[in-house]
Coordinates of C-alpha atoms in Angstrom, one line a residue:
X1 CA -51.2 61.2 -25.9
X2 CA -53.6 61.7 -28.3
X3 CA -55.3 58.8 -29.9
X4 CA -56.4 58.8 -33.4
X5 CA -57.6 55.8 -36.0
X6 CA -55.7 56.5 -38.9
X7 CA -53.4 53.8 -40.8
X8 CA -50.0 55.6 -38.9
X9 CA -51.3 55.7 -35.5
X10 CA -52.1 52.0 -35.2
X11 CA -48.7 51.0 -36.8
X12 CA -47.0 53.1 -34.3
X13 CA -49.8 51.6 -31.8
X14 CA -48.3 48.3 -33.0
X15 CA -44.4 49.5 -32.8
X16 CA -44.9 50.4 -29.1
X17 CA -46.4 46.6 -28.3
X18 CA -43.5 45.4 -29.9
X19 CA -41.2 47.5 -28.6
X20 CA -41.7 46.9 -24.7
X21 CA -42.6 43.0 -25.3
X22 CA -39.2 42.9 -26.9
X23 CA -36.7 40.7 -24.8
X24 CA -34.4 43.4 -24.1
X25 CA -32.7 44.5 -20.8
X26 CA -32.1 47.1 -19.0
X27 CA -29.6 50.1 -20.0
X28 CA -27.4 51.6 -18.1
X29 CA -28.8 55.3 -19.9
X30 CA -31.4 56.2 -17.7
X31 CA -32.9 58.2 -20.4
X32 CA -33.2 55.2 -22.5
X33 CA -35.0 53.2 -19.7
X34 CA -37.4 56.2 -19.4
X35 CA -38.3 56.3 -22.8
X36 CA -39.0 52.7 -22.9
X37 CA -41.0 53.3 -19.9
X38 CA -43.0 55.7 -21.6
X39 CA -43.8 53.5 -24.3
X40 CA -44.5 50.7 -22.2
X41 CA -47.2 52.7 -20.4
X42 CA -48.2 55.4 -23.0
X43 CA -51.4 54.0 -21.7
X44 CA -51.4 54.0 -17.8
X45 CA -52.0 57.4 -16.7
X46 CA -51.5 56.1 -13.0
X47 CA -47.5 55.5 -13.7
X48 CA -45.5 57.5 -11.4
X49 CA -41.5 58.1 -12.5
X50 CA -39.6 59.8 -10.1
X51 CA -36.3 61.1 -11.0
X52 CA -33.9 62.3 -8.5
X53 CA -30.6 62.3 -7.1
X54 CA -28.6 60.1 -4.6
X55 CA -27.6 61.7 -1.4
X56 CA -24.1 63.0 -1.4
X57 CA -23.2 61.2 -5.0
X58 CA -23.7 62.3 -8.5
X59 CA -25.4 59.2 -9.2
X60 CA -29.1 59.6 -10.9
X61 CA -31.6 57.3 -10.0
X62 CA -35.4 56.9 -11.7
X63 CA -38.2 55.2 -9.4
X64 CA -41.2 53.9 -11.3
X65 CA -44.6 52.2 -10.0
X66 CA -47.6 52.2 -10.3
X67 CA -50.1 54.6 -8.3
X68 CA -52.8 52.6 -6.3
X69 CA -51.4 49.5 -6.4
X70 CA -48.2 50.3 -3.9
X71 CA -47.8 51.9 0.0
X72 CA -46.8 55.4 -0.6
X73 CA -45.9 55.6 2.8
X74 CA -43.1 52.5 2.9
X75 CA -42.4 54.5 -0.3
X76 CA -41.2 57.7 1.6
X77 CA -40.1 56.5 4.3
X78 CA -38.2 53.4 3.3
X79 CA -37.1 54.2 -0.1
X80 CA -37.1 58.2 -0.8
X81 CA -36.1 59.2 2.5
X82 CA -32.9 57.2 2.9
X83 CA -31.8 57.8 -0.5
X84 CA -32.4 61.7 -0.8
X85 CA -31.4 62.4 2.8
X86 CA -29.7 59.8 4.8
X87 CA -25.3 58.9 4.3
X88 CA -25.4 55.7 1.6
X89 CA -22.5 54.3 0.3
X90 CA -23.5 52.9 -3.3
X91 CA -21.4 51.0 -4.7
X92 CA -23.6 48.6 -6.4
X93 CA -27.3 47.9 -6.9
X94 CA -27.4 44.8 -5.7
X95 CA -26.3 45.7 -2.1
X96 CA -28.0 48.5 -1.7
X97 CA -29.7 48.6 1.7
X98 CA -33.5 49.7 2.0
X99 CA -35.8 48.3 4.5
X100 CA -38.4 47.1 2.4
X101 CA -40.6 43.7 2.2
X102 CA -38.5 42.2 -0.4
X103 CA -35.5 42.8 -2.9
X104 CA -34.6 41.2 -6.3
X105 CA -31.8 42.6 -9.1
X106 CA -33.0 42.2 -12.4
X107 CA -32.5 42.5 -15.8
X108 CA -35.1 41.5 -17.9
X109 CA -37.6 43.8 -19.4
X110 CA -40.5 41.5 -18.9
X111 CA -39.7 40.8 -15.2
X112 CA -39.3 45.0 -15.2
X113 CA -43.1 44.7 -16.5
X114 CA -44.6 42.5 -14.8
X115 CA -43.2 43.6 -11.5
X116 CA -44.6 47.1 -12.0
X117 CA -48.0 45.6 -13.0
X118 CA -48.3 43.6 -9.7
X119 CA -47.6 46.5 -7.4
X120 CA -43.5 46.8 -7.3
X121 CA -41.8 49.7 -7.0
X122 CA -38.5 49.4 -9.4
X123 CA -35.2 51.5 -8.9
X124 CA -32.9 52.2 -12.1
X125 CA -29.9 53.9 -11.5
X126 CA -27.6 55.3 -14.0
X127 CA -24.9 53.8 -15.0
X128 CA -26.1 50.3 -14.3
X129 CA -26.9 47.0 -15.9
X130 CA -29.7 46.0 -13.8
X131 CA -32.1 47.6 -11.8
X132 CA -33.8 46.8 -8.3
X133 CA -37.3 45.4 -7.4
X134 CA -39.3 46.6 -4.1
X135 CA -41.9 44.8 -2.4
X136 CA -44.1 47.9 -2.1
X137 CA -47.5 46.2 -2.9
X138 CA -50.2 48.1 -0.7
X139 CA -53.3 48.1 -2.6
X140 CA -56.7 48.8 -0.7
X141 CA -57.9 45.5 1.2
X142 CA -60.9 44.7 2.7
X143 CA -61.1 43.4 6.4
X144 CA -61.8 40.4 7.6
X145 CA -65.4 39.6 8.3
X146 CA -67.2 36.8 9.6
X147 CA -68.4 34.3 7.2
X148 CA -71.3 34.5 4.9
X149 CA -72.4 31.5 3.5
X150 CA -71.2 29.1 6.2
X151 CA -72.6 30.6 9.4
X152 CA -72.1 28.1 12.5
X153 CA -73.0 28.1 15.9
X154 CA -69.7 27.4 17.8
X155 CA -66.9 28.2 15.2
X156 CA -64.6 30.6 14.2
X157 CA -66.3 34.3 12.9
X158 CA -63.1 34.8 10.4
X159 CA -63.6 34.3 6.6
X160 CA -60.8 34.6 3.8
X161 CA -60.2 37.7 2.3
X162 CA -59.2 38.7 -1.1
X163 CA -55.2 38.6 -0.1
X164 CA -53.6 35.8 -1.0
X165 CA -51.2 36.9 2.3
X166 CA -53.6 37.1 4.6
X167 CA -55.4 33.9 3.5
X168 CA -52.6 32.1 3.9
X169 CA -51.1 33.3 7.3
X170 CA -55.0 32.7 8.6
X171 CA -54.5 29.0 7.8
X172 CA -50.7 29.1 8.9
X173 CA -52.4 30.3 12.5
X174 CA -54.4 27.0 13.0
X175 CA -51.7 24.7 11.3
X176 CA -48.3 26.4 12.9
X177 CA -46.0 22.9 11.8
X178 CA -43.4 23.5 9.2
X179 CA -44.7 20.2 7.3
X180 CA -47.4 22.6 6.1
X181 CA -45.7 23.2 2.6
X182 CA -47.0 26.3 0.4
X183 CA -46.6 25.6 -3.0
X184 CA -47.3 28.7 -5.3
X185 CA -47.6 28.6 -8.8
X186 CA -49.0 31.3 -11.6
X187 CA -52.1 30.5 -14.2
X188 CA -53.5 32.8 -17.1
X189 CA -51.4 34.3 -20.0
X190 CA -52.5 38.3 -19.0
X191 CA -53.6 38.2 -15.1
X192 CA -50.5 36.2 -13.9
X193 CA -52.6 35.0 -11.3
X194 CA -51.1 33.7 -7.8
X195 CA -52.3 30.5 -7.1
X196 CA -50.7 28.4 -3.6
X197 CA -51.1 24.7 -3.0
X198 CA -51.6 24.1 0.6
X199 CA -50.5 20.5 2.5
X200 CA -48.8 18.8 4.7
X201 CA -46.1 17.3 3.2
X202 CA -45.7 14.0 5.5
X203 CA -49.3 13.0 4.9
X204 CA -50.4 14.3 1.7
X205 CA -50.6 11.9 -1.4
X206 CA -47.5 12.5 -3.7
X207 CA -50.0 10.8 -6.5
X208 CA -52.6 13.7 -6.1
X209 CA -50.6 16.7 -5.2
X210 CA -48.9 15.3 -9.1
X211 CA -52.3 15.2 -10.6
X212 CA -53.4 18.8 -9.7
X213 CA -50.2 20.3 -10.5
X214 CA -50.4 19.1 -13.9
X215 CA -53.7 20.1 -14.2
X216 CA -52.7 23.8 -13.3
X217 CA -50.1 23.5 -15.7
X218 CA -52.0 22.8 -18.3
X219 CA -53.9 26.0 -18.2
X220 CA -53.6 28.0 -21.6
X221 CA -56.4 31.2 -21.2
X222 CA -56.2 35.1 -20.6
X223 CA -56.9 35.0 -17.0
X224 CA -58.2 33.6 -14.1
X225 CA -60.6 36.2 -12.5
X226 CA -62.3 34.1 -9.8
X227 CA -62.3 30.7 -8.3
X228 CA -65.0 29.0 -9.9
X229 CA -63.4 29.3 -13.4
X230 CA -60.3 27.6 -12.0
X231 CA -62.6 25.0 -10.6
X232 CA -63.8 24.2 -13.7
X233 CA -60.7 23.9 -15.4
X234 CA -59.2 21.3 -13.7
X235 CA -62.0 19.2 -12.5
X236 CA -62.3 16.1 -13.8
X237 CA -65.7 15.8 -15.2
X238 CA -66.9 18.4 -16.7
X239 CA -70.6 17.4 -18.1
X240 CA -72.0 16.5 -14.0
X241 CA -74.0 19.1 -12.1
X242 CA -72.1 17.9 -8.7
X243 CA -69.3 19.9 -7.5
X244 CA -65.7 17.6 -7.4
X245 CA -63.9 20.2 -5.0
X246 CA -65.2 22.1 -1.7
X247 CA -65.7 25.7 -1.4
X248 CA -65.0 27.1 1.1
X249 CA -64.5 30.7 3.0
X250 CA -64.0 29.4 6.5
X251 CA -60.1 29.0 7.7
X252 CA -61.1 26.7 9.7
X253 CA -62.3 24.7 7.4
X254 CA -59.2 24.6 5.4
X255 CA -57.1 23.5 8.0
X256 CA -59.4 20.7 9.2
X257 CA -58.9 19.7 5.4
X258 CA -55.5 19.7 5.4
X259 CA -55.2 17.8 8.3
X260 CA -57.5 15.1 6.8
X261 CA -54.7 14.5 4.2
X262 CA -56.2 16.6 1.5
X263 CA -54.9 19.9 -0.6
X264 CA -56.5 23.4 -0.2
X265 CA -55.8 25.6 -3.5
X266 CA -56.0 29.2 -2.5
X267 CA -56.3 32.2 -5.3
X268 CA -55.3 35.2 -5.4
X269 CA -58.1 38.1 -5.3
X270 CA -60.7 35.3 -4.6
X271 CA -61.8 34.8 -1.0
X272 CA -62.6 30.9 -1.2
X273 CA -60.4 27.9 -1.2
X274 CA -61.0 25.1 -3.3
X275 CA -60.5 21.7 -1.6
X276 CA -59.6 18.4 -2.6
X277 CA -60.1 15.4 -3.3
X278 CA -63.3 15.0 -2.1
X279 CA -66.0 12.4 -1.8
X280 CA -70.1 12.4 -2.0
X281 CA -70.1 12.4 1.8
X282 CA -67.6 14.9 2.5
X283 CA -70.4 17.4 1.0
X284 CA -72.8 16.8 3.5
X285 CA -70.3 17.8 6.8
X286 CA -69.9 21.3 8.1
X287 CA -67.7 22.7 10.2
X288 CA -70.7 22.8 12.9
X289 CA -70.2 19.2 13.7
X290 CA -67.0 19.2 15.2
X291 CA -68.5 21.6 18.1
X292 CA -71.3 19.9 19.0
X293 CA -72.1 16.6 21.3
X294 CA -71.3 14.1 18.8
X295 CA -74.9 12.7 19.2
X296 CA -76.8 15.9 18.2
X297 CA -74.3 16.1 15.4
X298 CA -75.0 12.1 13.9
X299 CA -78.6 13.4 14.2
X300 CA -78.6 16.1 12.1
X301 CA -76.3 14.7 9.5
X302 CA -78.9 12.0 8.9
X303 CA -81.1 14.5 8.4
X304 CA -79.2 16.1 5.9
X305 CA -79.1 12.5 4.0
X306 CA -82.7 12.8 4.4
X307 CA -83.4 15.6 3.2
X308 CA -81.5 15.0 0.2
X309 CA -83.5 12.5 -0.8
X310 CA -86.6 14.4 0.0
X311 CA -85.0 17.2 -2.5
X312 CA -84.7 14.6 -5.2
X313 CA -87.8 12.3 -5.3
X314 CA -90.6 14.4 -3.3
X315 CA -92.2 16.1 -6.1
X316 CA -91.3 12.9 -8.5
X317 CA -93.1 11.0 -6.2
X318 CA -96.0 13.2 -6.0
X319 CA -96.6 12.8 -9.9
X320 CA -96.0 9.3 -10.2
X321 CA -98.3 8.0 -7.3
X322 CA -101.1 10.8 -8.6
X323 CA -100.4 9.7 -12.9
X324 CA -100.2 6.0 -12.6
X325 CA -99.8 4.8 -8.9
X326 CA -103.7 5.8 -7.0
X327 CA -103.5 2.6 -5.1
X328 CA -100.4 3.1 -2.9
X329 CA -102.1 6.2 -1.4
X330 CA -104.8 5.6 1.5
X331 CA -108.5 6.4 0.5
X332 CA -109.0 9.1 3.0
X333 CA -106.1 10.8 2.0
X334 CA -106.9 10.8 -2.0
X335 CA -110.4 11.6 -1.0
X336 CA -108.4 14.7 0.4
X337 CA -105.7 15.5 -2.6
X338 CA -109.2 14.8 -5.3
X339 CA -111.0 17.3 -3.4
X340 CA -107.7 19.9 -3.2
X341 CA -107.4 19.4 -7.1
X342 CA -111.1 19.6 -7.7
X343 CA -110.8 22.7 -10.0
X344 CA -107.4 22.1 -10.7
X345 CA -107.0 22.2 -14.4
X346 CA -103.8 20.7 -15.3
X347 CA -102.0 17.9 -15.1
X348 CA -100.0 17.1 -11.4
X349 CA -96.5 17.3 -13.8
X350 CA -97.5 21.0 -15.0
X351 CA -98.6 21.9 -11.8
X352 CA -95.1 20.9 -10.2
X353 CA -93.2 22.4 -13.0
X354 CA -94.8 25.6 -12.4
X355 CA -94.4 25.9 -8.5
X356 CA -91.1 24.5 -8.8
X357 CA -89.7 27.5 -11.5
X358 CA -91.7 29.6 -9.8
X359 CA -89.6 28.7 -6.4
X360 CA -86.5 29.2 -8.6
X361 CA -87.1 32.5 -9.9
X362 CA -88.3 33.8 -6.4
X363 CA -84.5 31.8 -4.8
X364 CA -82.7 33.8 -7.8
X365 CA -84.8 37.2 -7.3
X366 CA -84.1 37.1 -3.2
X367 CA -79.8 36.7 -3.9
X368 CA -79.8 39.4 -6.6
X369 CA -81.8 41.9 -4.0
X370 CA -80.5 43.7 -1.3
X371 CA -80.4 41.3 1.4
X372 CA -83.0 42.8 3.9
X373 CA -85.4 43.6 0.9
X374 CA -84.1 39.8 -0.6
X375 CA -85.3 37.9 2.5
X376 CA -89.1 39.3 2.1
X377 CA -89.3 39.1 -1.4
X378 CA -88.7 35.7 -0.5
X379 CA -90.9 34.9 2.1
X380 CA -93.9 37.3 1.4
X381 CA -94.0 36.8 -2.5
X382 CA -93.3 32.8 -1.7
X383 CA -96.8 33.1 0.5
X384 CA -98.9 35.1 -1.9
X385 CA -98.0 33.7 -5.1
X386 CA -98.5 30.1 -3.5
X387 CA -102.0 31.5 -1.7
X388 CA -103.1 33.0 -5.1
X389 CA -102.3 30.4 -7.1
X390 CA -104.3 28.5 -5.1
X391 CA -107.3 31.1 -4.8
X392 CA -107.4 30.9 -8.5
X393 CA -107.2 26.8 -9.3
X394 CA -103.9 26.9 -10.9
X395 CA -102.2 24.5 -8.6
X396 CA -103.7 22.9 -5.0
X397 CA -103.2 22.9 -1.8
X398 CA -101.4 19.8 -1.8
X399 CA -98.7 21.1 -4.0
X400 CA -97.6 24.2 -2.3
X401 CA -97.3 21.5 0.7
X402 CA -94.8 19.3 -1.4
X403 CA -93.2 22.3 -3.2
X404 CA -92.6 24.3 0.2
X405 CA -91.2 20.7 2.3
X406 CA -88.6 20.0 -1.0
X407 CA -87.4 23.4 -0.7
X408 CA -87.1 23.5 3.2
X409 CA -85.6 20.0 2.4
X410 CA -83.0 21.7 0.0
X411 CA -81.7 24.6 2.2
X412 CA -81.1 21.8 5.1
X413 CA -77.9 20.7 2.8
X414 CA -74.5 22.9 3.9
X415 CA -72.9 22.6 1.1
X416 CA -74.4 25.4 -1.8
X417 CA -72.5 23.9 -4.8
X418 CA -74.5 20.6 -4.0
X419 CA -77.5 22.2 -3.2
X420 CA -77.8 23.5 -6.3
X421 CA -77.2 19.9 -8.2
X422 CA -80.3 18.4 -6.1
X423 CA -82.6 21.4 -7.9
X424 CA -81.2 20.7 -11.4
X425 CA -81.5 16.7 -10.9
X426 CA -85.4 17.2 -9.5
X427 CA -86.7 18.0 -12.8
X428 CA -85.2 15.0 -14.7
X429 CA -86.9 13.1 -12.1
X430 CA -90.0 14.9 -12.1
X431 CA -90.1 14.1 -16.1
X432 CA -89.4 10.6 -15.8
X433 CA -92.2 9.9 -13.1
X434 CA -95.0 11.5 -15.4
X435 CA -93.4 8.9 -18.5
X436 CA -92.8 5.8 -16.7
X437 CA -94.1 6.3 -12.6
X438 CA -92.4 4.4 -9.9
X439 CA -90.5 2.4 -13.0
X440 CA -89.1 5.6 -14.3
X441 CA -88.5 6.9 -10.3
X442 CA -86.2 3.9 -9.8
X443 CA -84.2 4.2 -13.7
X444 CA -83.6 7.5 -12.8
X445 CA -82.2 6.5 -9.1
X446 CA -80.1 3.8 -10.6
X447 CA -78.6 5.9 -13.5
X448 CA -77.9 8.6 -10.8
X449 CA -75.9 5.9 -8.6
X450 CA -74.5 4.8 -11.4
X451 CA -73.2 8.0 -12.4
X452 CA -71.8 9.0 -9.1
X453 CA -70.2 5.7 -8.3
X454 CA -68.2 6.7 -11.9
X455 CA -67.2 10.0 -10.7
X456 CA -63.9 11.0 -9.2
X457 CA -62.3 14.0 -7.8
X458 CA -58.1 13.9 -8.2
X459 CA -58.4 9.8 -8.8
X460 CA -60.8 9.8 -5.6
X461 CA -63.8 7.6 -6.1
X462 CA -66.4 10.1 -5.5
X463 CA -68.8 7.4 -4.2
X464 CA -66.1 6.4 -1.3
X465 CA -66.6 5.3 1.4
X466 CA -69.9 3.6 0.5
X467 CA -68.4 2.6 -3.0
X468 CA -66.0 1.1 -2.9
X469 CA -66.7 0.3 0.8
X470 CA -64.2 1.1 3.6
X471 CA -66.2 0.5 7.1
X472 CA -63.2 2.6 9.0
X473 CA -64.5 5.6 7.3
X474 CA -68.1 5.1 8.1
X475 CA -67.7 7.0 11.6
X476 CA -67.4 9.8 10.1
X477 CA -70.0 9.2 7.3
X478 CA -73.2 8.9 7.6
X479 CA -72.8 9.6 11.8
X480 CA -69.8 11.6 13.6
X481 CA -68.7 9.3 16.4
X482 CA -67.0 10.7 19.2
X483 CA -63.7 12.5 18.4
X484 CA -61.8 10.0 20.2
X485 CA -63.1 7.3 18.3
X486 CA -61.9 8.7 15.1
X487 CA -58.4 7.1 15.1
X488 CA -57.2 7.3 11.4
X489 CA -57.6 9.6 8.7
X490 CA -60.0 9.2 5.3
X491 CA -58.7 6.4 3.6
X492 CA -60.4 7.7 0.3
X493 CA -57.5 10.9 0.7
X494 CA -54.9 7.9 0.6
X495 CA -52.8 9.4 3.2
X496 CA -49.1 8.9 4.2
X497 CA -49.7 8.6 7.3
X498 CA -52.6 7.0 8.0
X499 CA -53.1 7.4 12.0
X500 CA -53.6 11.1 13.4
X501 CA -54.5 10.5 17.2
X502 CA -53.4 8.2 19.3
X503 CA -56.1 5.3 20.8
X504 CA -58.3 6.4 23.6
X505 CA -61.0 5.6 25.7
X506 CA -64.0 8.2 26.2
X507 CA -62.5 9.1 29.7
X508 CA -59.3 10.1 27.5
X509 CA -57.3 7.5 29.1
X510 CA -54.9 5.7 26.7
X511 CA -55.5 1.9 25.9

């Protein structure tokens, strides 16, 4: 079809919308249902409409879908080939036997549309008032690899995928308990996207599972293309630079969620899970710790508490004790940082601000490069900006030193999505120590606890368990005590069933 931009052409532009959004149904002409096809899709090029006979009957029948998004083979083999070759008895549409995924009779345009769209095959046959959907979908799919982002030692190598199928018979594998309920659900006016709720249904809150639900419901937009925009759509706060659900691409992960008592949302053509509700401490946990000695892991999560802080207030710190504070520093060692900033023109605040964008632009330049060429842009320009800088008295030595431990301090944090809160928050910090100092440090620490004490994920006190306090919960919050020891489930998730292993000793013996 030709298309033109005259006044005719866009009204019968507009007469063809109209026509196939229409709420008719199907006609039992099959030349009727073929024009309205052709209107439907005067603008797909990739619609296939194959018209042929029933075996052994007089009986026409029209097969439409759409090529790329469907197995031609199951096509052939399962559909063609029975009806063009093999002894059917039709009699009606609706018991029509063809070894395909899945069957539905129809009537309604729209479902007609919409099924094509998402990778149906659908069968009109003359003569009838309804016509037959085929679960055909086949469209190319990528395999499944190990895990990008969340790398562990000890874990599973599998990662979601952008199936919505696959990602959810990868969890069903781990959790194989028919209390795991799938709950699917549809957001965006024009995508249609598939969106599943994943829980158990003796232990999730009813409360919560409500709460999201209607938050999914109230989605009014075009279409959801990836996960993050449906993140932001139903979290609860909007204006806060830390993340209210979990992120995810580990399987693993999701089900160890799930079994905590909390809901994994799973989208379709995204290969991440969102989970919730979560909590402030929840963040710092990876799926590492649950595969190593128990001690090592309580270690290394205090480090990652550490470091957080590190992230935060290092560079604040630096400004405040070197604008208002020279007495809380030793005299050897501001003999040393004096001598370091010797021909150091500018002020310690401008000299962070630069090596801290400057650490930005060279974290953004390494993830938009190739990944080998990424990782030495990253290293080798961190080291000869920073030794350059240096060389020409633009910052001093002391500063790449702070700079370089708050960045090593930052990538120490598993969870990306909070990672990147702890850059955005440093420079608010970093201002306030140059106005106020140590005054200004502490404001900014109490209007950050403040803030995240107020914050909640599906009704979940964010701050929980340290705010409000539930001591249960600590074994698994700043430390991870010994499996055994950890008897009930997060009271924050507020579970049905509280209890998910029975008492033991650390021999294993029952008390």
């Amino acid at each position: 079809m030709r298309h033109t931009f005259t006044r005719v052409g866009k009204r019968l532009r507009m007469k063809e919308w109209e026509y196939s959004s229409s709420d008719a149904v199907v006609s039992t002409d099959l030349l009727m249902n073929l024009k309205r096809l052709q209107a439907s899709f005067c603008h797909a090029p990739d619609i296939i409409t194959n018209k042929f006979m029933i075996n052994q009957t007089n009986t026409s029948a029209l097969l439409v879908y759409l090529e790329g998004m469907v197995d031609k083979a199951m096509i052939n083999n399962n559909i063609l080939k029975p009806l063009l070759f093999e002894s059917i008895a039709f009699s009606d549409i609706s018991r029509l036997e063809l070894t395909v995924g899945s069957k539905k009779v129809v009537q309604s345009w729209r479902e007609v549309e919409q099924a094509i769209l998402n990778g149906y095959s659908v069968l009109f046959v003359e003569g009838e008032t309804s016509c037959l959907l085929l679960g055909t979908q086949g469209w190319p799919e990528r395999s499944i690899d190990e895990p990008v982002t969340e790398s562990v030692v000890k874990g599973s190598r599998q990662s979601f995928v952008e199936s919505l199928g696959q990602n959810i018979s990868m969890v069903r594998r781990y959790i194989p308990d028919r209390a795991l309920i799938i709950r699917e659900t549809q957001a965006g006016r024009r995508s249609k996207t598939n969106i599943a709720l994943l829980y158990l249904g003796d232990v999730m809150n009813d409360d919560i599972l409500e709460e999201l639900e209607e938050r999914i419901a109230r989605i009014d937009i075009d279409a959801i293309i990836n996960i993050g925009e449906l993140e932001e759509l139903i979290e609860s706060n909007p204006y806060t630079p830390f993340p209210q659900f979990i992120t995810t691409e580990r399987p693993d992960s999701v089900a160890s969620h799930i079994l905590q008592g909390r809901i994994a949302i799973i989208v379709d053509h995204s290969p991440w899970a969102l989970i919730g509700p979560i909590t402030l401490a929840s963040l710092f946990q990876s799926a590492d710790d649950y595969s190593k000695r128990w001690i090592i892991s309580s270690f290394i999560r205090l480090l990652r508490f550490v470091s957080f802080f590190i992230s935060v207030l290092l560079p604040a710190l630096y400004i405040a004790a070197l604008t208002f504070h020279y007495e809380i520093i030793p005299l050897d060692l501001i003999l040393s940082i004096g001598e370091s900033r010797e021909r150091v023109p500018i002020p310690p605040f401008l000299e962070a601000i630069i090596m801290e964008i400057t650490l930005e632009m060279l974290r953004e330049a390494g993830l938009r490069l190739p990944s080998k060429i990424g990782q030495t842009v990253g290293i080798v320009g961190g080291i000869v900006i920073g030794q350059a800088a240096v060389s020409a008295g633009i910052v001093s030595n002391i500063m790449v030193i702070v700079v370089a431990a708050t960045g090593i301090a930052s990538f120490t944090l598993p969870n990306p999505d909070l990672a990147a809160a702890v850059r955005i928050l440093r420079f608010p910090m970093m201002i306030v120590a140059y106005l106020f100092g140590i005054v200004g440090i502490v404001i900014g620490l109490m209007v950050l606890v403040i803030h995240l004490i107020s914050l909640e994920s599906l009704g979940t006190p964010y701050g929980s368990p340290f705010a409000p306090v539930h001591l249960e919960a600590w074994r698994d919050g700043f430390i991870r005590l010994p499996i055994w020891s950890l008897i009930k489930r997060p009271q924050s998730n507020r579970p049905k069933q509280a209890i998910r292993q029975k008492k033991q000793t650390s021999s294993g013996d029952d008390r």
